[in-house]
CSV table of C-alpha atoms and ligand atoms in Angstrom, one decimal:
chain,number,residue,atom,x,y,z
A,12,UNK,CA,121.6,126.9,79.4
A,13,UNK,CA,119.0,126.9,82.2
A,14,UNK,CA,118.0,129.6,84.4
A,15,UNK,CA,115.8,130.7,87.9
A,16,UNK,CA,113.3,133.4,86.6
A,17,UNK,CA,111.6,135.5,88.9
A,18,UNK,CA,107.6,136.1,88.5
A,19,UNK,CA,108.0,140.6,88.1
A,20,UNK,CA,104.3,140.8,88.7
A,21,UNK,CA,103.6,141.0,92.0
A,22,UNK,CA,99.7,139.7,92.0
A,23,UNK,CA,98.9,135.9,91.4
A,24,UNK,CA,96.4,134.9,89.2
A,25,UNK,CA,95.9,131.0,89.4
A,26,UNK,CA,98.3,130.2,91.9
A,27,UNK,CA,99.9,127.0,93.1
A,28,UNK,CA,99.8,127.9,96.7
A,29,UNK,CA,97.2,127.6,99.5
A,30,UNK,CA,97.6,129.4,102.9
A,31,UNK,CA,100.1,128.2,105.5
A,32,UNK,CA,98.4,127.2,108.4
A,33,UNK,CA,96.4,124.1,106.2
A,34,UNK,CA,100.6,122.9,106.7
A,35,UNK,CA,100.7,123.1,109.3
A,36,UNK,CA,97.2,121.5,110.6
A,37,UNK,CA,97.7,118.7,107.8
A,38,UNK,CA,100.8,117.9,109.6
A,39,UNK,CA,99.0,117.4,112.4
A,40,UNK,CA,96.9,115.4,111.6
A,41,UNK,CA,99.7,112.7,111.7
A,42,UNK,CA,99.8,112.6,115.3
A,43,UNK,CA,97.5,110.1,117.4
A,44,UNK,CA,94.2,112.2,118.8
A,45,UNK,CA,95.6,115.6,118.1
A,46,UNK,CA,93.3,117.9,117.4
A,47,UNK,CA,93.5,121.8,116.2
A,48,UNK,CA,92.4,125.4,117.0
A,49,UNK,CA,93.0,127.8,113.9
A,50,UNK,CA,93.2,131.2,115.1
A,51,UNK,CA,91.6,132.7,112.8
A,52,UNK,CA,88.3,133.8,111.8
A,53,UNK,CA,86.2,131.4,110.6
A,54,UNK,CA,87.6,131.3,106.9
A,55,UNK,CA,90.5,131.0,107.8
A,56,UNK,CA,89.5,127.1,109.3
A,57,UNK,CA,86.6,126.5,106.4
A,58,UNK,CA,89.4,127.6,103.8
A,59,UNK,CA,92.2,124.8,104.5
A,60,UNK,CA,89.3,122.7,105.7
A,61,UNK,CA,87.8,122.2,102.0
A,62,UNK,CA,90.5,122.5,100.2
A,63,UNK,CA,91.5,118.6,102.4
A,64,UNK,CA,88.2,117.3,101.9
A,65,UNK,CA,88.4,118.0,99.0
A,66,UNK,CA,91.8,115.7,98.0
A,67,UNK,CA,91.8,113.0,100.7
A,68,UNK,CA,87.7,112.7,100.8
A,69,UNK,CA,88.1,112.7,104.8
A,70,UNK,CA,86.2,114.8,106.8
A,71,UNK,CA,89.0,117.7,108.4
A,72,UNK,CA,87.9,118.2,112.1
A,73,UNK,CA,89.8,121.7,113.3
A,74,UNK,CA,88.1,124.1,115.4
A,75,UNK,CA,88.3,127.5,115.4
A,76,UNK,CA,88.7,130.7,117.6
A,77,UNK,CA,86.4,133.0,115.0
A,78,UNK,CA,87.8,136.2,115.6
A,79,UNK,CA,84.9,138.6,114.4
A,80,UNK,CA,85.1,141.8,114.2
A,81,UNK,CA,85.2,142.9,118.0
A,82,UNK,CA,88.7,140.3,118.4
A,83,UNK,CA,90.0,141.8,115.6
A,84,UNK,CA,90.2,145.3,117.6
A,85,UNK,CA,91.0,144.2,120.9
A,86,UNK,CA,92.6,140.8,120.4
A,87,UNK,CA,91.7,137.1,120.7
A,88,UNK,CA,92.8,136.3,123.5
A,89,UNK,CA,89.4,135.4,125.1
A,90,UNK,CA,88.7,133.4,122.5
A,91,UNK,CA,91.4,131.7,122.2
A,92,UNK,CA,90.9,130.2,126.0
A,93,UNK,CA,87.8,129.7,125.5
A,94,UNK,CA,88.7,126.8,122.4
A,95,UNK,CA,90.9,125.6,125.0
A,96,UNK,CA,89.0,124.7,127.5
A,97,UNK,CA,86.0,123.2,124.8
A,98,UNK,CA,88.2,121.6,123.7
A,99,UNK,CA,90.0,119.9,126.5
A,100,UNK,CA,86.2,118.6,128.6
A,101,UNK,CA,84.9,117.6,124.9
A,102,UNK,CA,87.7,116.0,123.3
A,103,UNK,CA,90.4,114.5,125.3
A,104,UNK,CA,93.0,114.6,122.7
A,105,UNK,CA,96.1,113.6,123.4
A,106,UNK,CA,97.8,117.0,121.8
A,107,UNK,CA,96.7,120.5,120.8
A,108,UNK,CA,98.0,122.3,118.5
A,109,UNK,CA,97.1,126.1,117.7
A,110,UNK,CA,98.3,127.3,114.3
A,111,UNK,CA,98.3,131.3,114.0
A,112,UNK,CA,96.6,132.8,110.7
A,113,UNK,CA,97.4,136.2,109.1
A,114,UNK,CA,94.6,138.1,111.3
A,115,UNK,CA,95.7,137.0,114.5
A,116,UNK,CA,98.6,137.5,113.6
A,117,UNK,CA,99.0,141.6,112.2
A,118,UNK,CA,96.8,141.7,115.4
A,119,UNK,CA,99.9,140.5,117.9
A,120,UNK,CA,98.5,138.2,120.1
A,121,UNK,CA,100.9,136.5,122.0
A,122,UNK,CA,99.9,132.6,121.5
A,123,UNK,CA,103.0,131.0,123.6
A,124,UNK,CA,101.6,133.8,126.4
A,125,UNK,CA,97.9,132.6,125.9
A,126,UNK,CA,98.5,129.0,126.1
A,127,UNK,CA,101.2,129.2,129.4
A,128,UNK,CA,97.9,131.1,131.7
A,129,UNK,CA,95.5,128.2,130.3
A,130,UNK,CA,98.4,125.4,131.7
A,131,UNK,CA,98.3,127.7,135.3
A,132,UNK,CA,94.5,128.5,135.1
A,133,UNK,CA,93.9,124.4,134.3
A,134,UNK,CA,96.8,122.5,136.2
A,135,UNK,CA,95.0,119.3,135.2
A,136,UNK,CA,95.6,119.7,131.8
A,137,UNK,CA,98.2,116.6,131.6
A,138,UNK,CA,98.7,116.8,126.8
A,139,UNK,CA,101.1,118.8,125.2
A,140,UNK,CA,99.7,121.7,123.8
A,141,UNK,CA,101.6,123.8,120.7
A,142,UNK,CA,101.5,126.9,118.8
A,143,UNK,CA,103.2,127.3,115.6
A,144,UNK,CA,103.5,130.6,113.3
A,145,UNK,CA,101.5,130.7,110.4
A,146,UNK,CA,100.9,133.9,109.4
A,147,UNK,CA,99.6,133.2,105.0
A,148,UNK,CA,102.1,136.7,103.9
A,149,UNK,CA,105.4,133.8,105.0
A,150,UNK,CA,105.5,131.6,103.0
A,151,UNK,CA,103.1,129.2,101.5
A,152,UNK,CA,101.5,125.8,102.6
A,153,UNK,CA,105.1,124.0,103.0
A,154,UNK,CA,106.2,126.5,105.2
A,155,UNK,CA,103.1,126.2,107.8
A,156,UNK,CA,103.9,122.1,107.3
A,157,UNK,CA,107.7,122.9,108.3
A,158,UNK,CA,107.3,125.2,110.8
A,159,UNK,CA,105.7,122.7,112.6
A,160,UNK,CA,107.4,119.7,111.9
A,161,UNK,CA,110.4,122.6,113.9
A,162,UNK,CA,107.6,123.4,117.2
A,163,UNK,CA,107.3,119.0,117.7
A,164,UNK,CA,111.1,118.9,117.2
A,165,UNK,CA,112.1,121.1,119.8
A,166,UNK,CA,109.0,120.9,121.7
A,167,UNK,CA,108.0,116.9,122.2
A,168,UNK,CA,111.1,114.5,122.6
A,169,UNK,CA,112.5,113.8,126.2
A,170,UNK,CA,116.4,114.5,127.0
A,171,UNK,CA,117.8,111.6,127.0
A,172,UNK,CA,119.7,109.9,129.6
A,173,UNK,CA,123.4,110.0,129.4
A,174,UNK,CA,124.8,106.2,128.3
A,175,UNK,CA,120.6,105.6,127.3
A,176,UNK,CA,121.4,102.6,124.3
A,177,UNK,CA,119.2,104.1,122.7
A,178,UNK,CA,115.2,102.5,121.2
A,179,UNK,CA,117.2,101.1,118.1
A,180,UNK,CA,114.8,102.2,115.6
A,181,UNK,CA,115.0,106.1,112.7
A,182,UNK,CA,112.6,109.5,112.5
A,183,UNK,CA,111.8,109.3,109.0
A,184,UNK,CA,109.7,112.7,108.0
A,185,UNK,CA,107.7,112.6,104.9
A,186,UNK,CA,106.4,115.5,104.5
A,187,UNK,CA,104.3,116.7,102.6
A,188,UNK,CA,102.8,113.4,100.9
A,189,UNK,CA,99.3,110.6,100.1
A,190,UNK,CA,98.2,108.7,102.4
A,191,UNK,CA,99.2,105.9,99.6
A,192,UNK,CA,102.9,107.4,100.0
A,193,UNK,CA,103.0,106.4,103.4
A,194,UNK,CA,102.4,103.3,102.8
A,195,UNK,CA,105.0,102.8,100.0
A,196,UNK,CA,107.2,103.7,102.6
A,197,UNK,CA,105.8,101.1,105.4
A,198,UNK,CA,105.6,98.0,103.3
A,199,UNK,CA,109.7,98.8,101.9
A,200,UNK,CA,110.5,100.1,105.5
A,201,UNK,CA,109.1,96.0,106.9
A,202,UNK,CA,110.4,94.7,104.0
A,203,UNK,CA,113.7,95.8,105.1
A,204,UNK,CA,113.4,95.3,109.3
A,205,UNK,CA,113.1,99.0,110.1
A,206,UNK,CA,111.0,99.9,113.1
A,207,UNK,CA,110.2,103.5,112.9
A,208,UNK,CA,108.7,106.5,114.7
A,209,UNK,CA,106.6,108.9,111.5
A,210,UNK,CA,107.2,112.7,111.9
A,211,UNK,CA,104.6,112.4,111.1
A,212,UNK,CA,101.8,109.4,109.4
A,213,UNK,CA,98.3,111.0,108.1
A,214,UNK,CA,97.9,107.1,106.7
A,215,UNK,CA,94.9,106.1,108.0
A,216,UNK,CA,93.8,108.9,109.6
A,217,UNK,CA,93.2,111.3,106.4
A,218,UNK,CA,92.6,107.4,104.3
A,219,UNK,CA,91.3,105.7,107.2
A,220,UNK,CA,87.8,102.6,106.8
A,221,UNK,CA,84.2,103.6,107.7
A,222,UNK,CA,83.9,101.7,111.5
A,223,UNK,CA,80.4,101.8,113.3
A,224,UNK,CA,80.4,102.5,115.9
A,225,UNK,CA,82.4,106.2,114.7
A,226,UNK,CA,86.1,106.0,116.3
A,227,UNK,CA,86.2,109.1,119.5
A,228,UNK,CA,89.4,109.8,117.0
A,229,UNK,CA,90.3,108.6,113.9
A,230,UNK,CA,92.6,105.4,114.3
A,231,UNK,CA,95.9,105.3,113.3
A,232,UNK,CA,99.2,108.5,113.1
A,233,UNK,CA,102.1,108.3,115.5
A,234,UNK,CA,101.8,109.0,119.6
A,235,UNK,CA,102.6,111.7,121.5
A,236,UNK,CA,104.7,108.6,123.3
A,237,UNK,CA,106.9,107.5,120.4
A,238,UNK,CA,107.1,112.0,119.6
A,239,UNK,CA,108.8,111.6,123.3
A,240,UNK,CA,111.1,108.7,122.5
A,241,UNK,CA,111.7,110.3,119.2
A,242,UNK,CA,115.7,112.0,120.8
A,243,UNK,CA,116.3,108.5,121.2
A,244,UNK,CA,116.7,107.0,118.1
A,245,UNK,CA,119.5,106.0,115.4
A,246,UNK,CA,119.1,108.8,113.1
A,247,UNK,CA,116.2,111.3,111.7
A,248,UNK,CA,115.7,111.3,107.5
A,249,UNK,CA,113.7,113.8,106.1
A,250,UNK,CA,113.1,112.2,102.9
A,251,UNK,CA,112.1,116.5,101.7
A,252,UNK,CA,114.5,119.6,102.2
A,253,UNK,CA,111.9,122.3,102.8
A,254,UNK,CA,109.6,119.9,104.6
A,255,UNK,CA,110.9,118.0,107.6
A,256,UNK,CA,114.9,118.9,106.9
A,257,UNK,CA,114.8,121.8,109.7
A,258,UNK,CA,113.5,119.6,112.1
A,259,UNK,CA,116.5,116.8,110.9
A,260,UNK,CA,118.7,119.7,112.4
A,261,UNK,CA,117.4,120.3,116.0
A,262,UNK,CA,117.4,115.8,116.4
A,263,UNK,CA,120.7,116.5,115.8
A,264,UNK,CA,121.3,119.2,117.7
A,265,UNK,CA,119.6,118.9,120.6
A,266,UNK,CA,119.7,115.2,120.8
A,267,UNK,CA,123.3,114.5,118.7
A,268,UNK,CA,120.1,111.9,116.4
A,269,UNK,CA,122.2,111.9,113.0
A,270,UNK,CA,120.1,114.0,110.3
A,271,UNK,CA,120.1,113.2,106.8
A,272,UNK,CA,118.1,115.1,104.4
A,273,UNK,CA,117.1,113.6,101.1
A,274,UNK,CA,115.6,114.7,97.5
A,275,UNK,CA,112.2,113.2,97.8
A,276,UNK,CA,112.5,109.6,96.3
A,277,UNK,CA,110.6,109.5,93.6
A,278,UNK,CA,112.5,108.0,90.6
A,279,UNK,CA,115.0,105.4,90.2
A,280,UNK,CA,118.4,107.6,91.7
A,281,UNK,CA,116.2,109.5,94.3
A,282,UNK,CA,114.7,105.8,96.0
A,283,UNK,CA,118.1,104.4,95.6
A,284,UNK,CA,119.0,107.2,97.8
A,285,UNK,CA,117.4,106.6,100.6
A,286,UNK,CA,117.2,103.0,100.9
A,287,UNK,CA,120.9,102.9,101.0
A,288,UNK,CA,120.9,105.6,103.6
A,289,UNK,CA,118.6,103.3,105.8
A,290,UNK,CA,120.8,100.7,104.6
A,291,UNK,CA,123.9,102.9,106.2
A,292,UNK,CA,122.2,103.6,109.7
A,293,UNK,CA,120.7,100.4,110.2
A,294,UNK,CA,123.5,98.3,109.0
A,295,UNK,CA,120.5,95.1,107.8
A,296,UNK,CA,121.0,95.0,103.6
A,297,UNK,CA,119.0,96.2,100.7
A,298,UNK,CA,115.8,93.4,100.8
A,299,UNK,CA,115.0,90.8,97.6
A,300,UNK,CA,112.2,91.5,97.2
A,301,UNK,CA,112.4,95.8,97.4
A,302,UNK,CA,115.3,95.1,94.5
A,303,UNK,CA,112.8,93.5,92.1
A,304,UNK,CA,110.7,96.2,93.1
A,305,UNK,CA,113.3,97.9,91.5
A,306,UNK,CA,114.4,95.7,88.1
A,307,UNK,CA,110.5,96.0,86.9
A,308,UNK,CA,110.8,100.1,87.6
A,309,UNK,CA,113.8,100.3,85.7
A,310,UNK,CA,112.2,97.4,82.9
A,311,UNK,CA,109.2,99.8,82.6
A,312,UNK,CA,112.4,102.9,81.6
A,313,UNK,CA,114.0,100.4,79.2
A,314,UNK,CA,110.4,99.7,78.0
A,315,UNK,CA,108.8,103.0,77.5
A,316,UNK,CA,111.6,105.2,76.5
A,317,UNK,CA,111.1,105.5,72.6
A,318,UNK,CA,107.5,107.1,73.5
A,319,UNK,CA,108.5,109.8,76.2
A,320,UNK,CA,112.4,110.8,75.0
A,321,UNK,CA,112.6,113.8,74.1
A,322,UNK,CA,109.5,114.9,75.3
A,323,UNK,CA,109.2,117.9,76.4
A,324,UNK,CA,108.0,118.5,80.1
A,325,UNK,CA,105.4,121.4,82.1
A,326,UNK,CA,106.5,120.9,85.3
A,327,UNK,CA,104.4,123.2,88.6
A,328,UNK,CA,103.9,122.6,92.3
A,329,UNK,CA,105.7,122.3,95.7
A,330,UNK,CA,109.8,122.6,95.7
A,331,UNK,CA,110.6,119.2,97.1
A,332,UNK,CA,107.9,117.3,94.7
A,333,UNK,CA,109.0,119.1,91.3
A,334,UNK,CA,113.2,118.3,92.4
A,335,UNK,CA,112.5,113.8,92.3
A,336,UNK,CA,109.4,114.9,89.4
A,337,UNK,CA,112.3,116.9,86.8
A,338,UNK,CA,114.6,113.3,88.3
A,339,UNK,CA,112.0,111.1,87.1
A,340,UNK,CA,111.0,113.1,84.2
A,341,UNK,CA,115.0,113.2,83.0
A,342,UNK,CA,114.9,109.5,83.8
A,343,UNK,CA,112.8,108.9,82.0
A,344,UNK,CA,114.6,111.4,78.8
A,345,UNK,CA,111.9,113.4,79.2
A,346,UNK,CA,113.1,117.3,78.4
A,347,UNK,CA,111.5,119.5,82.3
A,348,UNK,CA,110.9,122.7,79.8
A,349,UNK,CA,110.2,124.6,83.1
A,350,UNK,CA,109.6,124.2,86.5
A,351,UNK,CA,107.5,126.4,88.0
A,352,UNK,CA,106.5,126.6,92.2
A,353,UNK,CA,104.8,129.5,94.2
A,354,UNK,CA,107.6,129.2,97.1
A,355,UNK,CA,110.5,132.1,97.0
A,356,UNK,CA,112.6,129.6,97.1
A,357,UNK,CA,116.4,130.9,96.4
A,358,UNK,CA,118.3,127.6,97.9
A,359,UNK,CA,116.0,125.9,95.8
A,360,UNK,CA,116.6,127.5,92.6
A,361,UNK,CA,120.5,127.2,93.4
A,362,UNK,CA,119.5,123.2,94.0
A,363,UNK,CA,117.3,122.7,90.7
A,364,UNK,CA,119.9,124.4,88.7
A,365,UNK,CA,122.4,122.1,90.2
A,366,UNK,CA,120.4,119.6,88.9
A,367,UNK,CA,119.6,120.6,85.5
A,368,UNK,CA,123.3,121.0,85.4
A,369,UNK,CA,124.0,117.0,86.3
A,370,UNK,CA,120.8,116.0,84.5
A,371,UNK,CA,121.7,118.0,81.1
A,372,UNK,CA,118.9,119.8,80.9
A,373,UNK,CA,117.8,123.1,80.0
A,374,UNK,CA,114.6,124.6,81.3
A,375,UNK,CA,113.6,127.2,82.9
A,376,UNK,CA,113.3,127.7,86.7
A,377,UNK,CA,110.7,129.8,87.8
A,378,UNK,CA,109.7,130.9,91.5
A,379,UNK,CA,107.5,132.6,93.5
A,380,UNK,CA,105.3,132.3,90.0
A,381,UNK,CA,101.7,131.6,89.6
A,382,UNK,CA,100.5,129.1,86.2
A,383,UNK,CA,99.1,132.2,84.7
A,384,UNK,CA,103.2,132.8,84.0
A,385,UNK,CA,103.7,129.6,83.3
A,386,UNK,CA,100.8,129.3,81.0
A,387,UNK,CA,102.2,132.6,79.3
A,388,UNK,CA,105.5,130.8,78.5
A,389,UNK,CA,103.5,127.2,77.1
A,390,UNK,CA,102.1,129.3,74.6
A,391,UNK,CA,105.1,131.0,72.9
A,392,UNK,CA,106.8,127.4,73.7
A,393,UNK,CA,104.6,124.8,73.6
A,394,UNK,CA,105.2,121.2,75.9
A,395,UNK,CA,104.0,118.0,75.3
A,396,UNK,CA,102.9,117.2,78.8
A,397,UNK,CA,101.9,118.7,82.1
A,398,UNK,CA,103.0,117.7,85.5
A,399,UNK,CA,100.9,118.7,88.9
A,400,UNK,CA,97.9,119.7,90.4
A,401,UNK,CA,94.6,119.7,89.6
A,402,UNK,CA,95.2,124.2,88.9
A,403,UNK,CA,96.2,123.1,86.1
A,404,UNK,CA,93.9,121.8,84.2
A,405,UNK,CA,93.4,124.8,82.5
A,406,UNK,CA,96.2,124.9,80.7
A,407,UNK,CA,95.8,121.1,79.9
A,408,UNK,CA,92.1,122.1,78.6
A,409,UNK,CA,92.9,125.8,76.4
A,410,UNK,CA,96.3,124.3,74.9
A,411,UNK,CA,95.1,120.6,74.7
A,412,UNK,CA,98.2,119.0,76.5
A,413,UNK,CA,97.6,116.2,79.0
A,414,UNK,CA,97.7,116.4,82.8
A,415,UNK,CA,98.7,113.9,84.7
A,416,UNK,CA,97.8,114.7,88.1
A,417,UNK,CA,101.0,114.6,91.0
A,418,UNK,CA,100.4,117.1,94.0
A,419,UNK,CA,98.3,118.9,96.1
A,420,UNK,CA,95.1,119.2,95.6
A,421,UNK,CA,94.2,117.0,93.3
A,422,UNK,CA,89.7,117.8,93.1
A,423,UNK,CA,88.7,117.0,90.3
A,424,UNK,CA,89.5,113.0,89.6
A,425,UNK,CA,89.1,110.4,92.3
A,426,UNK,CA,91.5,108.3,94.7
A,427,UNK,CA,95.0,110.2,94.0
A,428,UNK,CA,95.3,110.7,97.8
A,429,UNK,CA,95.3,106.7,97.5
A,430,UNK,CA,98.7,106.3,95.1
A,431,UNK,CA,102.1,106.6,95.6
A,432,UNK,CA,105.1,108.4,93.9
A,433,UNK,CA,107.4,107.7,95.8
A,434,UNK,CA,109.5,104.6,95.9
A,435,UNK,CA,110.4,102.8,92.9
A,436,UNK,CA,106.8,101.2,92.8
A,437,UNK,CA,105.7,104.9,93.3
A,438,UNK,CA,107.9,105.2,90.1
A,439,UNK,CA,106.7,102.3,87.8
A,440,UNK,CA,103.2,104.3,88.7
A,441,UNK,CA,104.4,107.5,87.4
A,442,UNK,CA,106.0,105.8,84.3
A,443,UNK,CA,102.6,103.4,83.0
A,444,UNK,CA,100.6,107.4,83.8
A,445,UNK,CA,102.9,109.6,81.3
A,446,UNK,CA,103.3,106.8,78.5
A,447,UNK,CA,99.5,105.5,78.5
A,448,UNK,CA,99.1,109.5,78.3
A,449,UNK,CA,100.2,110.0,75.6
A,450,UNK,CA,99.3,107.3,73.8
A,451,UNK,CA,96.5,108.1,74.7
A,452,UNK,CA,96.5,111.0,71.9
A,453,UNK,CA,98.5,108.7,69.7
A,454,UNK,CA,95.6,107.3,69.3
A,455,UNK,CA,93.4,110.4,68.4
A,456,UNK,CA,96.5,112.5,66.9
A,457,UNK,CA,100.1,113.3,65.9
A,458,UNK,CA,101.8,114.2,69.8
A,459,UNK,CA,104.1,117.3,68.8
A,460,UNK,CA,106.2,117.6,66.2
A,461,UNK,CA,109.0,116.5,68.9
A,462,UNK,CA,107.9,112.6,68.7
A,463,UNK,CA,107.6,112.8,65.3
A,464,UNK,CA,111.4,114.9,65.0
A,465,UNK,CA,112.5,111.5,67.0
A,466,UNK,CA,110.8,109.7,65.0
A,467,UNK,CA,108.0,107.5,67.1
A,468,UNK,CA,105.2,108.4,65.3
A,469,UNK,CA,104.6,105.1,63.4
A,470,UNK,CA,101.2,103.5,61.8
A,471,UNK,CA,98.8,103.1,64.1
A,472,UNK,CA,98.9,99.8,63.3
A,473,UNK,CA,102.3,98.9,64.6
A,474,UNK,CA,101.9,97.1,68.1
A,475,UNK,CA,103.8,99.1,70.5
A,476,UNK,CA,106.7,98.1,71.8
A,477,UNK,CA,107.4,96.1,70.0
A,478,UNK,CA,110.7,94.9,69.0
A,479,UNK,CA,112.6,97.6,70.8
A,480,UNK,CA,114.1,95.6,72.9
A,481,UNK,CA,113.6,95.6,75.9
A,482,UNK,CA,111.9,93.4,79.3
B,1,SF4,S1,93.4,135.4,105.8
B,1,SF4,FE1,95.8,133.8,105.7
B,1,SF4,S2,95.4,132.2,107.5
B,1,SF4,FE2,93.2,133.1,106.4
B,1,SF4,S3,92.7,131.9,104.6
B,1,SF4,FE3,93.6,133.7,104.1
B,1,SF4,S4,95.1,133.6,103.4
B,1,SF4,FE4,94.7,131.9,104.9
């Protein structure tokens, strides 16, 4: 029987979480011409910049109010006023997002009031300046991203006129994904002929090209005008329950834009759900090219099932990602033995229990937990594969278990931010990666007792895949 466990130890060892401002900063990169001011010490801006640059391999430009000992005692108002003026005069951004930090929240700076004072003193400033609360002692990096989206949904969309016919578009909230994922989603929507407003879109801003001269503001991103227009859309579809789900509800409550909150579209069934929802909202059929991608994924699942069925997997990362990955590994016939997140998220725990029951798998779901806890579990009950970000490398090395890199951050490999794991093509990529990791192990040694038990560990001179009957 599956269970939900919360880590009892208070101190985190090898945590899987990052700090909350990072999420808001990442989301702000998806708005064209937006600049972030991180209201805190220099380290509160440097650490997220460093982490994001290692994952996205792009310069991460973020301003900081550089709070010091003096401002910690007397408040950071003067620093924030100066930062707002500098950013406005030097960069002429389209939007400014001010995120708080542990430090400015503990001081108690009233950021919205400081922004109002700045706007009163500088009436020529005609761009939105939003404040996002991101103390890192409340939630994780995903909370910061979610809070940003909620704030955008509350502050930016224009009031809809009576009898307005709408813009015929769909608001799509992808959540914490990679630029490659956004690209894959865009390809599906383009094929289907669906006009979209992205909340938000860092496909190009965080995976751009080399241009001379360098553009003043990075190319790409959702424009502020589109965000203002998003109250006139047909529907809002959030692709992650805990990053963007609340923003979707705001659209429904404030602007009567129906909200659809879906599981992250990883794997066959979850991608089916997304396409069915899009078809229902827009009245457009699922195009033939997308159905071909689906058939190809199904074929890959059939072709690989004899190598993956029965393998025990440990998964770790963000709640929405784990929900999607758990379904995919079950579609591959694998057993999700441990599913671990740093978030303290009761509803997610219940969703995962229900999912485990629906899939007929038995797993331990760990919340508010770290990778040290996962390592202990794996030592006691070994697994065949690890799925998660680069921080799990230490377990992979120590226990000699293949690690399939997925999630954030992936800092010890190049180009993973360009790959998609969502949609049918993203799932096919994951099926290939996972199966190849199994093959790589098989070439050197017995993969695992599990493989032996299910009888797929044959002599190495038997060509893999022969006689399987699939495609
Ligand atoms: S002090 Fe808080 S906001 Fe700043 S880097 Fe540390 S965890 Fe993040």
